[in-house]
């Protein structure tokens, strides 16, 4: 072990218990108890899920909006005036926790997220970066479209009912009242999954049950998203198109309508982009140890999530990666040092203890042991 080891601490958030910034701070405090002279860099991470917006700098904007069930709530986003960019988590307004006690799998919509987008545009945002994880909706982004003045209608000319179930009746989208400044924005959609829009690996089948959908409702939602793709002429097979209940479908159509091409909408894996934007990718080859963390370490951790992204980077650089996880399920890949959090209601104490254990293993030269 180097006398002054260089350590990067780059955790994801622990949903509902610790932000990525808090987690990084508490892990570092534990490490510092064992390795007092270590050169530690805190680099909170995200993957497009909850907590993505706060990774980026800017002003916190909070305003009234609606949740996925249409009830009044407050939500915040980050606005970087210098870059004319808004960073918005779909989970902020349209997230699952707000409706967990009474899920709305077929009627939940993203209108509340659209309210945040419209507000950002009035402040001068010309680029909208959406973190797509953690939504309670499967509406193909149509709620956002409605908030921006585009009304989905059936063949009789009536507006569709909100949510994903009525998408099977879509005939056209009325753009007479479209918010043009919002529609022409540059869209960056950060995904934490690679799911396509439809099919057995799509938004409804994979994530619908997590949002409260029955098997029958899953089939209805999948049919609705498939019909939406057909009517809007959007390729639903693109990886990530199924993220956040297919939000990319509606926004791809909107951007293509405005610009004639898909050049102004970018559906990207969130974690790699954030690793580059925060400088983590550049720092890793010079580190002696990288520490990350998330609530649950399992097979999904390696499909577009923070852990999988950092594992690829550390493996390429030959740097050990420690993961402090609330729960560890399944086999842990080579090159990862798994540390399960102690059972406690004190998250700060859990993470400090995990930091100490990781530092002790590293100091003892066993950081690569499993």
Short mmCIF file of N, CA and C in Angstrom, two decimals, residues 86-233:
data_model
loop_
_atom_site.label_atom_id
_atom_site.label_comp_id
_atom_site.label_asym_id
_atom_site.label_seq_id
_atom_site.Cartn_x
_atom_site.Cartn_y
_atom_site.Cartn_z
N UNK A 86 -31.13 22.87 -17.98
CA UNK A 86 -31.87 22.41 -16.80
C UNK A 86 -31.61 20.93 -16.60
N UNK A 87 -31.38 20.55 -15.36
CA UNK A 87 -31.18 19.14 -14.99
C UNK A 87 -32.37 18.72 -14.14
N UNK A 88 -33.14 17.80 -14.66
CA UNK A 88 -34.41 17.44 -14.04
C UNK A 88 -34.49 15.93 -13.85
N UNK A 89 -34.71 15.48 -12.63
CA UNK A 89 -35.00 14.07 -12.37
C UNK A 89 -36.49 13.84 -12.59
N UNK A 90 -36.82 12.88 -13.44
CA UNK A 90 -38.23 12.52 -13.61
C UNK A 90 -38.83 12.09 -12.27
N UNK A 91 -38.01 11.47 -11.43
CA UNK A 91 -38.49 11.01 -10.12
C UNK A 91 -38.89 12.16 -9.20
N UNK A 92 -38.42 13.37 -9.48
CA UNK A 92 -38.72 14.50 -8.60
C UNK A 92 -40.23 14.77 -8.54
N UNK A 93 -40.87 14.81 -9.68
CA UNK A 93 -42.31 15.05 -9.71
C UNK A 93 -43.10 13.78 -9.98
N UNK A 94 -42.56 12.90 -10.80
CA UNK A 94 -43.32 11.74 -11.28
C UNK A 94 -42.80 10.42 -10.73
N UNK A 95 -42.18 10.49 -9.53
CA UNK A 95 -41.52 9.32 -8.98
C UNK A 95 -42.45 8.36 -8.25
N UNK A 96 -41.96 7.16 -8.03
CA UNK A 96 -42.72 6.10 -7.40
C UNK A 96 -43.00 6.32 -5.91
N UNK A 97 -42.05 6.82 -5.12
CA UNK A 97 -42.32 6.94 -3.68
C UNK A 97 -43.58 7.72 -3.34
N UNK A 98 -43.88 8.76 -4.10
CA UNK A 98 -45.04 9.61 -3.80
C UNK A 98 -46.36 8.89 -3.96
N UNK A 99 -46.38 7.81 -4.76
CA UNK A 99 -47.63 7.07 -4.98
C UNK A 99 -47.50 5.61 -4.55
N UNK A 100 -46.45 5.31 -3.78
CA UNK A 100 -46.18 3.92 -3.39
C UNK A 100 -47.35 3.30 -2.63
N UNK A 101 -48.05 4.09 -1.83
CA UNK A 101 -49.17 3.55 -1.06
C UNK A 101 -50.42 3.34 -1.90
N UNK A 102 -50.47 3.98 -3.04
CA UNK A 102 -51.63 3.85 -3.93
C UNK A 102 -51.14 3.96 -5.37
N UNK A 103 -50.49 2.91 -5.89
CA UNK A 103 -49.86 2.98 -7.22
C UNK A 103 -50.86 3.30 -8.33
N UNK A 104 -50.34 3.91 -9.39
CA UNK A 104 -51.19 4.31 -10.52
C UNK A 104 -50.57 3.79 -11.82
N UNK A 105 -50.41 2.47 -11.95
CA UNK A 105 -49.66 1.94 -13.09
C UNK A 105 -50.26 2.25 -14.45
N UNK A 106 -51.60 2.31 -14.54
CA UNK A 106 -52.23 2.54 -15.85
C UNK A 106 -52.64 3.98 -16.09
N UNK A 107 -52.78 4.76 -15.00
CA UNK A 107 -53.26 6.14 -15.14
C UNK A 107 -52.22 7.19 -14.74
N UNK A 108 -51.12 6.76 -14.16
CA UNK A 108 -50.08 7.71 -13.78
C UNK A 108 -49.47 8.37 -15.01
N UNK A 109 -49.16 9.66 -14.89
CA UNK A 109 -48.58 10.33 -16.05
C UNK A 109 -47.45 11.27 -15.62
N UNK A 110 -46.75 11.76 -16.63
CA UNK A 110 -45.55 12.58 -16.42
C UNK A 110 -45.83 14.07 -16.57
N UNK A 111 -47.09 14.47 -16.45
CA UNK A 111 -47.45 15.88 -16.60
C UNK A 111 -46.63 16.76 -15.66
N UNK A 112 -46.44 16.32 -14.42
CA UNK A 112 -45.71 17.12 -13.44
C UNK A 112 -44.28 17.39 -13.85
N UNK A 113 -43.65 16.42 -14.52
CA UNK A 113 -42.30 16.64 -15.05
C UNK A 113 -42.34 17.67 -16.17
N UNK A 114 -43.39 17.61 -16.97
CA UNK A 114 -43.54 18.60 -18.04
C UNK A 114 -43.67 20.02 -17.51
N UNK A 115 -44.29 20.16 -16.36
CA UNK A 115 -44.41 21.49 -15.72
C UNK A 115 -43.02 22.03 -15.39
N UNK A 116 -42.15 21.17 -14.85
CA UNK A 116 -40.78 21.58 -14.54
C UNK A 116 -40.03 21.98 -15.81
N UNK A 117 -40.22 21.21 -16.86
CA UNK A 117 -39.55 21.51 -18.14
C UNK A 117 -40.01 22.87 -18.67
N UNK A 118 -41.32 23.10 -18.66
CA UNK A 118 -41.85 24.38 -19.16
C UNK A 118 -41.32 25.55 -18.35
N UNK A 119 -41.21 25.37 -17.03
CA UNK A 119 -40.68 26.43 -16.18
C UNK A 119 -39.22 26.72 -16.53
N UNK A 120 -38.44 25.65 -16.74
CA UNK A 120 -37.03 25.83 -17.08
C UNK A 120 -36.85 26.62 -18.37
N UNK A 121 -37.72 26.35 -19.33
CA UNK A 121 -37.63 27.05 -20.62
C UNK A 121 -37.93 28.53 -20.44
N UNK A 122 -38.87 28.87 -19.56
CA UNK A 122 -39.16 30.30 -19.32
C UNK A 122 -37.97 31.01 -18.70
N UNK A 123 -37.09 30.27 -18.04
CA UNK A 123 -35.90 30.86 -17.42
C UNK A 123 -34.72 30.93 -18.39
N UNK A 124 -34.89 30.42 -19.59
CA UNK A 124 -33.85 30.51 -20.60
C UNK A 124 -33.16 29.21 -20.93
N UNK A 125 -33.65 28.08 -20.41
CA UNK A 125 -33.03 26.80 -20.72
C UNK A 125 -33.27 26.44 -22.19
N UNK A 126 -32.19 26.10 -22.87
CA UNK A 126 -32.31 25.60 -24.24
C UNK A 126 -31.88 24.13 -24.33
N UNK A 127 -31.35 23.60 -23.24
CA UNK A 127 -31.03 22.18 -23.16
C UNK A 127 -31.70 21.62 -21.91
N UNK A 128 -32.41 20.50 -22.08
CA UNK A 128 -33.08 19.83 -20.97
C UNK A 128 -32.44 18.47 -20.78
N UNK A 129 -31.80 18.27 -19.64
CA UNK A 129 -31.21 16.97 -19.31
C UNK A 129 -32.11 16.29 -18.30
N UNK A 130 -32.69 15.17 -18.71
CA UNK A 130 -33.61 14.43 -17.84
C UNK A 130 -32.95 13.16 -17.32
N UNK A 131 -33.01 12.97 -16.00
CA UNK A 131 -32.62 11.70 -15.40
C UNK A 131 -33.86 10.82 -15.36
N UNK A 132 -33.81 9.67 -16.06
CA UNK A 132 -35.04 8.92 -16.32
C UNK A 132 -35.38 7.84 -15.29
N UNK A 133 -34.59 7.66 -14.25
CA UNK A 133 -34.87 6.57 -13.31
C UNK A 133 -35.94 6.91 -12.29
N UNK A 134 -36.59 5.86 -11.78
CA UNK A 134 -37.46 6.01 -10.63
C UNK A 134 -38.86 6.50 -10.89
N UNK A 135 -39.34 6.43 -12.13
CA UNK A 135 -40.68 6.95 -12.42
C UNK A 135 -41.76 5.97 -11.97
N UNK A 136 -42.96 6.52 -11.74
CA UNK A 136 -44.12 5.70 -11.39
C UNK A 136 -45.02 5.50 -12.60
N UNK A 137 -44.56 5.88 -13.77
CA UNK A 137 -45.42 6.01 -14.95
C UNK A 137 -44.99 5.10 -16.10
N UNK A 138 -45.96 4.82 -16.97
CA UNK A 138 -45.68 4.12 -18.24
C UNK A 138 -46.54 4.78 -19.30
N UNK A 139 -46.32 6.08 -19.50
CA UNK A 139 -47.19 6.84 -20.40
C UNK A 139 -46.51 7.26 -21.69
N UNK A 140 -45.30 6.76 -21.93
CA UNK A 140 -44.61 7.10 -23.17
C UNK A 140 -44.23 8.56 -23.29
N UNK A 141 -44.24 9.27 -22.15
CA UNK A 141 -43.91 10.69 -22.18
C UNK A 141 -45.07 11.58 -22.59
N UNK A 142 -46.27 11.00 -22.72
CA UNK A 142 -47.39 11.82 -23.21
C UNK A 142 -47.83 12.86 -22.18
N UNK A 143 -47.62 12.59 -20.90
CA UNK A 143 -47.93 13.60 -19.90
C UNK A 143 -47.08 14.84 -20.07
N UNK A 144 -45.80 14.64 -20.37
CA UNK A 144 -44.92 15.77 -20.66
C UNK A 144 -45.42 16.53 -21.88
N UNK A 145 -45.81 15.79 -22.91
CA UNK A 145 -46.31 16.44 -24.12
C UNK A 145 -47.52 17.32 -23.81
N UNK A 146 -48.44 16.81 -23.00
CA UNK A 146 -49.64 17.59 -22.65
C UNK A 146 -49.25 18.87 -21.92
N UNK A 147 -48.29 18.76 -21.00
CA UNK A 147 -47.82 19.94 -20.27
C UNK A 147 -47.18 20.96 -21.21
N UNK A 148 -46.67 20.49 -22.34
CA UNK A 148 -46.05 21.37 -23.33
C UNK A 148 -47.01 21.74 -24.46
N UNK A 149 -48.29 21.45 -24.26
CA UNK A 149 -49.30 21.92 -25.20
C UNK A 149 -49.65 20.98 -26.34
N UNK A 150 -49.11 19.76 -26.34
CA UNK A 150 -49.42 18.79 -27.39
C UNK A 150 -50.43 17.79 -26.83
N UNK A 151 -51.60 17.69 -27.45
CA UNK A 151 -52.69 16.90 -26.88
C UNK A 151 -52.92 15.61 -27.67
N UNK A 152 -52.67 14.45 -27.07
CA UNK A 152 -52.98 13.18 -27.74
C UNK A 152 -54.50 13.00 -27.84
N UNK A 153 -54.98 12.65 -29.03
CA UNK A 153 -56.42 12.51 -29.24
C UNK A 153 -56.75 11.15 -29.87
N UNK A 154 -57.98 10.69 -29.62
CA UNK A 154 -58.44 9.46 -30.26
C UNK A 154 -59.10 9.79 -31.60
N UNK A 155 -59.59 8.79 -32.29
CA UNK A 155 -60.12 9.03 -33.64
C UNK A 155 -61.39 9.88 -33.65
N UNK A 156 -62.08 9.96 -32.48
CA UNK A 156 -63.25 10.83 -32.37
C UNK A 156 -62.86 12.28 -32.08
N UNK A 157 -61.57 12.51 -31.84
CA UNK A 157 -61.10 13.86 -31.58
C UNK A 157 -61.04 14.24 -30.12
N UNK A 158 -61.38 13.30 -29.24
CA UNK A 158 -61.32 13.58 -27.81
C UNK A 158 -59.91 13.35 -27.27
N UNK A 159 -59.55 14.16 -26.27
CA UNK A 159 -58.25 13.96 -25.63
C UNK A 159 -58.23 12.61 -24.91
N UNK A 160 -57.09 11.92 -25.02
CA UNK A 160 -56.96 10.64 -24.33
C UNK A 160 -56.99 10.85 -22.82
N UNK A 161 -57.46 9.81 -22.12
CA UNK A 161 -57.34 9.82 -20.66
C UNK A 161 -55.85 9.72 -20.31
N UNK A 162 -55.50 10.31 -19.17
CA UNK A 162 -54.07 10.35 -18.83
C UNK A 162 -53.56 8.96 -18.44
N UNK A 163 -52.25 8.79 -18.64
CA UNK A 163 -51.63 7.50 -18.34
C UNK A 163 -51.42 6.64 -19.56
N UNK A 164 -50.94 5.42 -19.31
CA UNK A 164 -50.56 4.54 -20.42
C UNK A 164 -51.65 3.65 -20.95
N UNK A 165 -52.70 3.42 -20.16
CA UNK A 165 -53.71 2.45 -20.58
C UNK A 165 -54.48 2.89 -21.83
N UNK A 166 -54.70 4.19 -21.97
CA UNK A 166 -55.52 4.69 -23.09
C UNK A 166 -54.72 4.93 -24.36
N UNK A 167 -53.40 4.67 -24.31
CA UNK A 167 -52.58 4.91 -25.49
C UNK A 167 -52.98 4.02 -26.67
N UNK A 168 -53.62 2.89 -26.38
CA UNK A 168 -54.07 2.01 -27.47
C UNK A 168 -55.08 2.71 -28.36
N UNK A 169 -55.69 3.80 -27.88
CA UNK A 169 -56.71 4.52 -28.66
C UNK A 169 -56.17 5.77 -29.33
N UNK A 170 -54.87 5.97 -29.28
CA UNK A 170 -54.28 7.18 -29.90
C UNK A 170 -54.48 7.19 -31.41
N UNK A 171 -54.93 8.33 -31.92
CA UNK A 171 -55.04 8.51 -33.36
C UNK A 171 -54.07 9.57 -33.87
N UNK A 172 -53.94 10.69 -33.11
CA UNK A 172 -53.05 11.77 -33.53
C UNK A 172 -52.72 12.63 -32.33
N UNK A 173 -51.76 13.53 -32.51
CA UNK A 173 -51.42 14.50 -31.46
C UNK A 173 -51.64 15.90 -32.00
N UNK A 174 -52.50 16.62 -31.32
CA UNK A 174 -52.87 17.98 -31.72
C UNK A 174 -51.80 18.95 -31.21
N UNK A 175 -51.15 19.67 -32.12
CA UNK A 175 -50.06 20.57 -31.74
C UNK A 175 -50.42 22.05 -31.87
N UNK A 176 -51.71 22.35 -31.94
CA UNK A 176 -52.13 23.74 -32.15
C UNK A 176 -51.62 24.67 -31.06
N UNK A 177 -51.53 24.17 -29.83
CA UNK A 177 -51.11 25.02 -28.71
C UNK A 177 -49.71 24.65 -28.22
N UNK A 178 -48.88 24.06 -29.06
CA UNK A 178 -47.57 23.56 -28.66
C UNK A 178 -46.65 24.68 -28.17
N UNK A 179 -45.96 24.41 -27.09
CA UNK A 179 -44.94 25.31 -26.54
C UNK A 179 -43.69 25.16 -27.41
N UNK A 180 -43.55 26.02 -28.39
CA UNK A 180 -42.47 25.88 -29.37
C UNK A 180 -41.08 26.00 -28.74
N UNK A 181 -40.82 26.98 -27.86
CA UNK A 181 -39.48 27.07 -27.26
C UNK A 181 -39.07 25.79 -26.54
N UNK A 182 -40.02 25.14 -25.88
CA UNK A 182 -39.69 23.88 -25.20
C UNK A 182 -39.48 22.77 -26.23
N UNK A 183 -40.32 22.72 -27.23
CA UNK A 183 -40.25 21.65 -28.22
C UNK A 183 -38.93 21.64 -28.99
N UNK A 184 -38.35 22.82 -29.22
CA UNK A 184 -37.12 22.88 -30.01
C UNK A 184 -35.85 22.73 -29.16
N UNK A 185 -36.02 22.50 -27.88
CA UNK A 185 -34.85 22.36 -27.00
C UNK A 185 -33.98 21.18 -27.41
N UNK A 186 -32.75 21.22 -26.96
CA UNK A 186 -31.85 20.06 -27.07
C UNK A 186 -32.18 19.16 -25.89
N UNK A 187 -32.47 17.89 -26.18
CA UNK A 187 -32.86 16.95 -25.13
C UNK A 187 -31.74 15.94 -24.88
N UNK A 188 -31.38 15.77 -23.61
CA UNK A 188 -30.43 14.73 -23.21
C UNK A 188 -31.14 13.86 -22.19
N UNK A 189 -31.41 12.61 -22.57
CA UNK A 189 -32.13 11.69 -21.70
C UNK A 189 -31.15 10.68 -21.14
N UNK A 190 -30.93 10.74 -19.83
CA UNK A 190 -29.95 9.87 -19.17
C UNK A 190 -30.66 8.64 -18.60
N UNK A 191 -30.28 7.48 -19.07
CA UNK A 191 -30.95 6.25 -18.67
C UNK A 191 -30.09 5.44 -17.71
N UNK A 192 -30.78 4.69 -16.83
CA UNK A 192 -30.07 3.76 -15.95
C UNK A 192 -30.41 2.32 -16.32
N UNK A 193 -31.09 2.15 -17.45
CA UNK A 193 -31.41 0.82 -17.96
C UNK A 193 -31.22 0.83 -19.47
N UNK A 194 -31.14 -0.35 -20.05
CA UNK A 194 -30.97 -0.47 -21.50
C UNK A 194 -32.23 -1.02 -22.17
N UNK A 195 -33.34 -1.02 -21.46
CA UNK A 195 -34.57 -1.65 -21.95
C UNK A 195 -35.12 -0.94 -23.19
N UNK A 196 -35.60 -1.72 -24.16
CA UNK A 196 -36.33 -1.12 -25.28
C UNK A 196 -37.72 -0.71 -24.80
N UNK A 197 -38.50 -0.13 -25.71
CA UNK A 197 -39.82 0.36 -25.31
C UNK A 197 -40.80 -0.77 -25.02
N UNK A 198 -40.78 -1.81 -25.84
CA UNK A 198 -41.81 -2.83 -25.76
C UNK A 198 -41.23 -4.23 -25.80
N UNK A 199 -42.12 -5.21 -25.63
CA UNK A 199 -41.69 -6.60 -25.68
C UNK A 199 -41.34 -7.14 -24.31
N UNK A 200 -40.85 -8.37 -24.25
CA UNK A 200 -40.57 -9.02 -22.95
C UNK A 200 -39.51 -8.32 -22.13
N UNK A 201 -38.63 -7.55 -22.78
CA UNK A 201 -37.59 -6.80 -22.06
C UNK A 201 -37.93 -5.31 -21.99
N UNK A 202 -39.17 -4.95 -22.33
CA UNK A 202 -39.55 -3.55 -22.44
C UNK A 202 -40.07 -2.94 -21.16
N UNK A 203 -40.49 -1.69 -21.28
CA UNK A 203 -40.88 -0.89 -20.12
C UNK A 203 -41.99 -1.53 -19.31
N UNK A 204 -43.04 -2.00 -19.97
CA UNK A 204 -44.20 -2.52 -19.24
C UNK A 204 -43.88 -3.85 -18.57
N UNK A 205 -43.27 -4.77 -19.32
CA UNK A 205 -43.02 -6.11 -18.79
C UNK A 205 -41.99 -6.11 -17.67
N UNK A 206 -40.92 -5.34 -17.81
CA UNK A 206 -39.85 -5.37 -16.82
C UNK A 206 -40.18 -4.50 -15.62
N UNK A 207 -40.70 -3.31 -15.87
CA UNK A 207 -40.87 -2.33 -14.78
C UNK A 207 -42.31 -2.12 -14.36
N UNK A 208 -43.27 -2.54 -15.19
CA UNK A 208 -44.68 -2.38 -14.83
C UNK A 208 -45.04 -3.00 -13.49
N UNK A 209 -44.62 -4.25 -13.23
CA UNK A 209 -44.95 -4.85 -11.93
C UNK A 209 -44.40 -4.06 -10.75
N UNK A 210 -43.21 -3.45 -10.91
CA UNK A 210 -42.64 -2.64 -9.84
C UNK A 210 -43.50 -1.40 -9.57
N UNK A 211 -44.27 -1.00 -10.58
CA UNK A 211 -45.12 0.19 -10.46
C UNK A 211 -46.55 -0.18 -10.10
N UNK A 212 -46.77 -1.46 -9.79
CA UNK A 212 -48.08 -1.91 -9.34
C UNK A 212 -48.96 -2.53 -10.39
N UNK A 213 -48.46 -2.78 -11.59
CA UNK A 213 -49.29 -3.31 -12.67
C UNK A 213 -49.51 -4.81 -12.51
N UNK A 214 -50.75 -5.24 -12.73
CA UNK A 214 -51.08 -6.67 -12.77
C UNK A 214 -50.62 -7.23 -14.12
N UNK A 215 -50.58 -8.56 -14.27
CA UNK A 215 -50.21 -9.14 -15.58
C UNK A 215 -51.09 -8.62 -16.72
N UNK A 216 -52.40 -8.47 -16.46
CA UNK A 216 -53.29 -7.96 -17.51
C UNK A 216 -52.96 -6.51 -17.85
N UNK A 217 -52.66 -5.73 -16.82
CA UNK A 217 -52.31 -4.32 -17.05
C UNK A 217 -50.97 -4.19 -17.78
N UNK A 218 -50.04 -5.08 -17.48
CA UNK A 218 -48.76 -5.08 -18.19
C UNK A 218 -48.98 -5.26 -19.69
N UNK A 219 -49.85 -6.19 -20.05
CA UNK A 219 -50.12 -6.42 -21.48
C UNK A 219 -50.77 -5.19 -22.11
N UNK A 220 -51.68 -4.55 -21.39
CA UNK A 220 -52.35 -3.35 -21.91
C UNK A 220 -51.34 -2.22 -22.10
N UNK A 221 -50.48 -2.02 -21.12
CA UNK A 221 -49.47 -0.96 -21.22
C UNK A 221 -48.49 -1.23 -22.35
N UNK A 222 -48.09 -2.49 -22.51
CA UNK A 222 -47.17 -2.83 -23.58
C UNK A 222 -47.81 -2.57 -24.95
N UNK A 223 -49.07 -2.93 -25.07
CA UNK A 223 -49.79 -2.67 -26.32
C UNK A 223 -49.90 -1.17 -26.58
N UNK A 224 -50.13 -0.41 -25.50
CA UNK A 224 -50.23 1.04 -25.66
C UNK A 224 -48.93 1.66 -26.13
N UNK A 225 -47.81 1.24 -25.55
CA UNK A 225 -46.51 1.77 -25.97
C UNK A 225 -46.19 1.36 -27.40
N UNK A 226 -46.54 0.13 -27.76
CA UNK A 226 -46.30 -0.33 -29.13
C UNK A 226 -47.11 0.50 -30.13
N UNK A 227 -48.38 0.76 -29.79
CA UNK A 227 -49.22 1.59 -30.66
C UNK A 227 -48.69 3.01 -30.74
N UNK A 228 -48.22 3.53 -29.61
CA UNK A 228 -47.65 4.88 -29.59
C UNK A 228 -46.45 4.97 -30.54
N UNK A 229 -45.58 3.97 -30.49
CA UNK A 229 -44.41 3.95 -31.39
C UNK A 229 -44.85 3.91 -32.84
N UNK A 230 -45.89 3.12 -33.13
CA UNK A 230 -46.36 3.00 -34.51
C UNK A 230 -46.94 4.32 -35.01
N UNK A 231 -47.81 4.94 -34.20
CA UNK A 231 -48.48 6.18 -34.63
C UNK A 231 -47.46 7.32 -34.78
N UNK A 232 -46.48 7.36 -33.87
CA UNK A 232 -45.51 8.46 -33.89
C UNK A 232 -44.28 8.15 -34.74
N UNK A 233 -44.23 6.94 -35.29
CA UNK A 233 -43.11 6.51 -36.14
C UNK A 233 -41.77 6.63 -35.40
#
